[in-house]
Tab-separated table of C-alpha atoms in Angstrom:
chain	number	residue	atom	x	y	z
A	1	UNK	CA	0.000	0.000	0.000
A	2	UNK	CA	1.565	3.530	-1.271
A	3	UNK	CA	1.446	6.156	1.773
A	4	UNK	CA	-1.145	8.460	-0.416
A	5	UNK	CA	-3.792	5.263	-0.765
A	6	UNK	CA	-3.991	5.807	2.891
A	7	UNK	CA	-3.299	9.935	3.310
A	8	UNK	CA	-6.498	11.177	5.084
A	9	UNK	CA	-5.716	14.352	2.846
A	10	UNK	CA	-6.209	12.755	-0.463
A	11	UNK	CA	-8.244	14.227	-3.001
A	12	UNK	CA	-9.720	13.702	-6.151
A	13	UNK	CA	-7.033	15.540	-8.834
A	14	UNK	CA	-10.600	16.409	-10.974
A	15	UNK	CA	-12.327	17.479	-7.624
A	16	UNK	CA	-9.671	20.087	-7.502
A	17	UNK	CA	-9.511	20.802	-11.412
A	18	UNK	CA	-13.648	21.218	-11.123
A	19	UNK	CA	-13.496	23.386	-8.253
A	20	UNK	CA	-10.657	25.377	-9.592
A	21	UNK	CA	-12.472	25.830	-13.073
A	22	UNK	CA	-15.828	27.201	-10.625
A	23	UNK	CA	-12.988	29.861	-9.326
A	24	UNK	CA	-12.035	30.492	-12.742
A	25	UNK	CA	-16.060	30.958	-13.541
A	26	UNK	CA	-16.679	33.309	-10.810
A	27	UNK	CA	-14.270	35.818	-11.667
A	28	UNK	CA	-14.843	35.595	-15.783
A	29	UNK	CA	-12.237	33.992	-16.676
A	30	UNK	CA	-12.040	31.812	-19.623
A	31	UNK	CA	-8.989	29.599	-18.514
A	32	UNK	CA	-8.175	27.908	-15.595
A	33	UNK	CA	-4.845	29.026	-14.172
A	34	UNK	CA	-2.501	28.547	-10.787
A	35	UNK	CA	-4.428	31.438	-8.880
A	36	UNK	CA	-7.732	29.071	-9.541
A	37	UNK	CA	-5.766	26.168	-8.317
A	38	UNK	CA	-4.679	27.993	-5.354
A	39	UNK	CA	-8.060	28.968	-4.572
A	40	UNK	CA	-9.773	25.757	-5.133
A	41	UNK	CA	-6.597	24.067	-2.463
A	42	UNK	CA	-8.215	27.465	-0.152
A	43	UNK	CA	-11.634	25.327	0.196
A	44	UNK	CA	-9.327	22.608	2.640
A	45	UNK	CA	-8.819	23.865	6.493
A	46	UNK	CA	-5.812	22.470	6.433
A	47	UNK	CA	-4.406	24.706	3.890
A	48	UNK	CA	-5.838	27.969	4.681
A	49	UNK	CA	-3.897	26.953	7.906
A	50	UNK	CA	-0.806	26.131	6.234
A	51	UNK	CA	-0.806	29.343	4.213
A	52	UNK	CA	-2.094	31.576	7.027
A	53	UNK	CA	-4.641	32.954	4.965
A	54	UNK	CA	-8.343	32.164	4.743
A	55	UNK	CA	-10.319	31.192	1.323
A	56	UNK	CA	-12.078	34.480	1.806
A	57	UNK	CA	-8.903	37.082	2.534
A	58	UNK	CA	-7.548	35.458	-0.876
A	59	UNK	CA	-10.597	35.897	-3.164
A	60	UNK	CA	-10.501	39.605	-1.512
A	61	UNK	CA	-6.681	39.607	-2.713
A	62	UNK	CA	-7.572	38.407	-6.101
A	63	UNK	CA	-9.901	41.053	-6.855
A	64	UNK	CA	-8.088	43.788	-5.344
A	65	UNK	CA	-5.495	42.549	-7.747
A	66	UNK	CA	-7.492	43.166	-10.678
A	67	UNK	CA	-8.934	46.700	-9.177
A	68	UNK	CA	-5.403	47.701	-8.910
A	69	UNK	CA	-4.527	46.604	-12.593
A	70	UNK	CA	-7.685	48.699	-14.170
A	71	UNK	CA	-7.487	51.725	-11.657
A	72	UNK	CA	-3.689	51.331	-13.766
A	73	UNK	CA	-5.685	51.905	-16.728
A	74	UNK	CA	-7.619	54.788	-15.338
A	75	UNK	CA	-10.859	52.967	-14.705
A	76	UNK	CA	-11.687	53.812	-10.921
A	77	UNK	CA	-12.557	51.981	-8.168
A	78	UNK	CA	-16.418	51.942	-9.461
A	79	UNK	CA	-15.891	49.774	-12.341
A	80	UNK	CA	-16.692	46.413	-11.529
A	81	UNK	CA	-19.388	43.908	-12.641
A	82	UNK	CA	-20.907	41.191	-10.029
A	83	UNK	CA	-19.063	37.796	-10.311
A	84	UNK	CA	-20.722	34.850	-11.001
A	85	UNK	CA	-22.548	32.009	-9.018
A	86	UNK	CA	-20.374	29.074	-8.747
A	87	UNK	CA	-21.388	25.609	-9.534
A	88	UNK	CA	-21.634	22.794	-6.423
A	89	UNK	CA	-18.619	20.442	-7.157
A	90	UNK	CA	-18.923	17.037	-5.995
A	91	UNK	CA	-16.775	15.177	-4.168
A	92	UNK	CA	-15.532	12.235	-6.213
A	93	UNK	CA	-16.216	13.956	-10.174
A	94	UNK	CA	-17.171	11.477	-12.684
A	95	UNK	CA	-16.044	11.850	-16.545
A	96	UNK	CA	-19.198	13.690	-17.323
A	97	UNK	CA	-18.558	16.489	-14.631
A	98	UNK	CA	-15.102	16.736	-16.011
A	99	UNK	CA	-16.014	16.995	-19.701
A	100	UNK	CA	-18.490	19.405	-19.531
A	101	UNK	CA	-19.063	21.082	-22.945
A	102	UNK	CA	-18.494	24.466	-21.109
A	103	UNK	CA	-15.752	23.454	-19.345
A	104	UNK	CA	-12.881	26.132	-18.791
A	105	UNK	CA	-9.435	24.445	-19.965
A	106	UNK	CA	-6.341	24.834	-18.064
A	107	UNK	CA	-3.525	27.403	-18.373
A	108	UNK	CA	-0.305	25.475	-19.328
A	109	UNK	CA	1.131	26.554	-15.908
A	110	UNK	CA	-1.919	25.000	-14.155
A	111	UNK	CA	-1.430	21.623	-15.932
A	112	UNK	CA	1.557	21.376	-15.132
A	113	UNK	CA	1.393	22.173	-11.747
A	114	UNK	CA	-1.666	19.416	-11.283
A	115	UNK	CA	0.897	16.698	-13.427
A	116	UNK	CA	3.497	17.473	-11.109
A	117	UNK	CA	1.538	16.956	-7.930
A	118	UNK	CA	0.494	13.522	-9.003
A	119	UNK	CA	3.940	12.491	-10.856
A	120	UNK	CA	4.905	10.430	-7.591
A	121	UNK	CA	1.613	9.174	-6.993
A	122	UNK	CA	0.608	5.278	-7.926
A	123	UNK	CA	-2.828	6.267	-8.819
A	124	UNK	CA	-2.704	9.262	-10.773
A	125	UNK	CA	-6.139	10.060	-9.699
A	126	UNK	CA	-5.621	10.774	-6.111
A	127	UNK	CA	-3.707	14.147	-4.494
A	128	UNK	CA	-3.333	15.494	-1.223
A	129	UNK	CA	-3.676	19.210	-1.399
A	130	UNK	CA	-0.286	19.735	0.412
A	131	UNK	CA	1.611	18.171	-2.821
A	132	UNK	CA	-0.827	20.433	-5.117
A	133	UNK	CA	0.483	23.089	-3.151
A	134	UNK	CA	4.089	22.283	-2.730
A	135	UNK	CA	4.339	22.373	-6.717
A	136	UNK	CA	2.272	25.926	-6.379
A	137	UNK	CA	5.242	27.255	-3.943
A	138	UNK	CA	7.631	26.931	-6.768
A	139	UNK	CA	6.475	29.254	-9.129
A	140	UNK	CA	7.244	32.823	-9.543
A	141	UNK	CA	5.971	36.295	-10.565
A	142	UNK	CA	4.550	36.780	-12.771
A	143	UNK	CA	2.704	33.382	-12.580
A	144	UNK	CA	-0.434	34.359	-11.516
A	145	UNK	CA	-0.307	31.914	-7.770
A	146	UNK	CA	2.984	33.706	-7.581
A	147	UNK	CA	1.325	36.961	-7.695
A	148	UNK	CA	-1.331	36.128	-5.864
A	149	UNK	CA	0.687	34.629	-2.749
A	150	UNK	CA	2.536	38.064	-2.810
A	151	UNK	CA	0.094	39.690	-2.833
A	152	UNK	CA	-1.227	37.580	0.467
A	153	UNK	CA	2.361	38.634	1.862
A	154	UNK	CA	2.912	34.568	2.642
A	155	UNK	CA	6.409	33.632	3.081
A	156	UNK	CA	6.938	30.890	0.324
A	157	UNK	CA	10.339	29.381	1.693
A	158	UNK	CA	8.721	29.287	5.016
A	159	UNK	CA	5.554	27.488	4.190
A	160	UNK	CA	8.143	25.024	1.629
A	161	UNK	CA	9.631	24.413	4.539
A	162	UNK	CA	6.682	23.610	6.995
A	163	UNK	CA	5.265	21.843	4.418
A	164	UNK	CA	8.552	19.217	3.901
A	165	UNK	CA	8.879	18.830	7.687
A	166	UNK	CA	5.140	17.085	7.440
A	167	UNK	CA	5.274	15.461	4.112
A	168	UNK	CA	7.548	12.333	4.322
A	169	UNK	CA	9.700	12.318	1.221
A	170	UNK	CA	7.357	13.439	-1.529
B	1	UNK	CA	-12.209	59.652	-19.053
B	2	UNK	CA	-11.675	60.529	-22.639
B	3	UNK	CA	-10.070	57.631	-25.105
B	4	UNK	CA	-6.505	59.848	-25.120
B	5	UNK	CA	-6.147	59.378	-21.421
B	6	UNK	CA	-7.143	55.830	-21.740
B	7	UNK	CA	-4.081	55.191	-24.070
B	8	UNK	CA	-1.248	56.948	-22.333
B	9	UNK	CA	-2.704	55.324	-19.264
B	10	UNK	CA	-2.319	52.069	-21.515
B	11	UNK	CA	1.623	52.973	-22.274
B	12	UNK	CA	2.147	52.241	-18.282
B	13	UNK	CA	5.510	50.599	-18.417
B	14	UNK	CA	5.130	47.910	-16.300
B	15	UNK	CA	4.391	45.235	-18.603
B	16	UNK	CA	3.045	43.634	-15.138
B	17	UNK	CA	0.210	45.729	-14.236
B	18	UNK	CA	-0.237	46.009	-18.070
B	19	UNK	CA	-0.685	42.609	-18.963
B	20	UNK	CA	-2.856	41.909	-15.451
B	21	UNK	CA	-4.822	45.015	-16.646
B	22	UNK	CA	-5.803	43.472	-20.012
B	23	UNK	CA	-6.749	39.979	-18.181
B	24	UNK	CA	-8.674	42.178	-15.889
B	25	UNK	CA	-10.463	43.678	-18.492
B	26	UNK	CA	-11.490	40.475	-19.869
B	27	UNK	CA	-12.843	39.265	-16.699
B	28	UNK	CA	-14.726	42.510	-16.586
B	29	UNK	CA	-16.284	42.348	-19.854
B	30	UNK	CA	-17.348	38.454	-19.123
B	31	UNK	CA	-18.835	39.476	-15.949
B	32	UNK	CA	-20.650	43.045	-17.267
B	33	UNK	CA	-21.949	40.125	-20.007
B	34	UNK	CA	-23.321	37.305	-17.433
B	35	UNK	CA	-25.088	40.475	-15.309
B	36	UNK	CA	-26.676	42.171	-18.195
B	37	UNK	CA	-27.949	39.151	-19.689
B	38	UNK	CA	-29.326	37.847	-16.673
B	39	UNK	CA	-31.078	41.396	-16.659
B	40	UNK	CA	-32.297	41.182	-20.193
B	41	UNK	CA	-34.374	37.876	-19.510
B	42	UNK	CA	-35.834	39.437	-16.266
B	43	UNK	CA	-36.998	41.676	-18.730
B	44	UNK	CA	-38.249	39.321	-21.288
B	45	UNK	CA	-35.834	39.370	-24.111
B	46	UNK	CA	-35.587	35.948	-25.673
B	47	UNK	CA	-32.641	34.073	-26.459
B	48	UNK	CA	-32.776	35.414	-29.774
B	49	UNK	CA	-32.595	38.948	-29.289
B	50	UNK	CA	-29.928	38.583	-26.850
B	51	UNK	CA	-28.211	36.697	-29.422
B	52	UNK	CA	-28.321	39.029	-31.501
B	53	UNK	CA	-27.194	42.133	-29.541
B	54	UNK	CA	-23.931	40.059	-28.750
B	55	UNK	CA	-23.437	39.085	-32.358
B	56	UNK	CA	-23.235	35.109	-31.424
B	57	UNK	CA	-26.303	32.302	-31.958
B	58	UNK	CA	-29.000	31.501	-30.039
B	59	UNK	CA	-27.899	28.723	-29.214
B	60	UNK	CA	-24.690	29.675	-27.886
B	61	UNK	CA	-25.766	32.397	-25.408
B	62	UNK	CA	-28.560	29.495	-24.386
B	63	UNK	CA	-25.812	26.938	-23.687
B	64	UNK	CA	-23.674	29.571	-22.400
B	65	UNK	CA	-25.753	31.127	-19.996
B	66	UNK	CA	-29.107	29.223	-19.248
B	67	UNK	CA	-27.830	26.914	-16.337
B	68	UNK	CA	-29.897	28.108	-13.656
């Protein structure tokens, strides 16, 4: 038995794909990318405790982001549009929640961060959120995670290093 | 704002904030989209007509939108 078949952490690598592409969704975006990922990891306690920041203070983030980027542009603080209702996500997604026809495909980034994760993994399908994060640490600006964990004002080396302290070899 | 400040507020050089800023409006325009066609069924347009205004098919505002 491989240590993730038993990891009380595991998740569903589509579970977090799905609820990444409802992130992704809310704020208008066409693609999925690594701040959706990040986002979608936000949902699990254990994370938003790892990262010292709540799901909440990093949608707030995200959006101040973009504010930020079109006050740049001269559009003020008024210009904004209501985001849009998420979709429920269930647990364990079958194919057909996955290949929705409106489905919002991943940024190359975001793949690759979600092939990473599972790379040492004997069933591809299964992830903790810690090893979906761990590959999330390693990016920088201006990846959008990067940005966004900035942004947060979370110390990447220290969380990298929290993070290996728990995870046995990974 | 008049479209000449626009543009030498677009020659910001921080290709940063400038290339967030154009994601940002594209999140903005999806979202201004979603709320004011949720708005234009409240107020009876069809599919069609909303269709229409946006320059795509029926059909593809329908699948796009009517999930509710």
């Amino acid at each position: 038995m491989t240590t993730e078949s038993v990891a009380p952490g595991a998740h569903h690598a589509w579970a977090i794909y799905v609820q990444a592409g409802e992130e992704a969704r809310r704020r208008g975006d066409r693609r999925t990318g690594t701040d959706h990922l990040l986002l979608a990891l936000l949902e699990d306690p254990s994370i938003e405790v790892a990262l010292g920041v709540t799901l909440r203070q990093a949608r707030q983030a995200h959006a101040s982001l973009d504010h930020e980027a079109l006050g740049a542009l001269g559009l003020g603080a008024g210009t904004d549009a209501p985001e849009l209702p998420m979709r429920a996500v269930p647990k364990k997604p079958r194919l057909r929640d996955v290949a929705q026809k409106d489905r919002l495909r991943m940024t190359p980034a975001a793949k690759k961060v979600l092939e990473d994760a599972v790379k040492p993994n004997r069933r591809k399908l299964q992830v903790t959120a810690q090893q979906v994060l761990a590959q999330i640490l390693t990016l920088q600006p201006p990846d959008p995670a990067a940005v966004l964990l900035g942004a947060l004002g979370v110390n990447t080396p220290e969380v990298q290093r929290r993070l290996a302290a728990v995870t046995p070899d990974s | 704002m008049g479209i000449e400040e626009l543009s030498v507020n677009l020659s910001s050089d921080d290709p940063a904030i400038g290339l967030r800023a154009s994601l940002a409006l594209h999140r903005l325009a999806e979202r201004v989209e979603a709320s004011h066609v949720a708005s234009a069924r409240e107020k009876g347009w069809s599919w069609q007509q909303i269709g229409d205004a946006l320059g795509v098919t029926r059909q593809s505002v329908h699948t796009k939108y009517n999930k509710e």
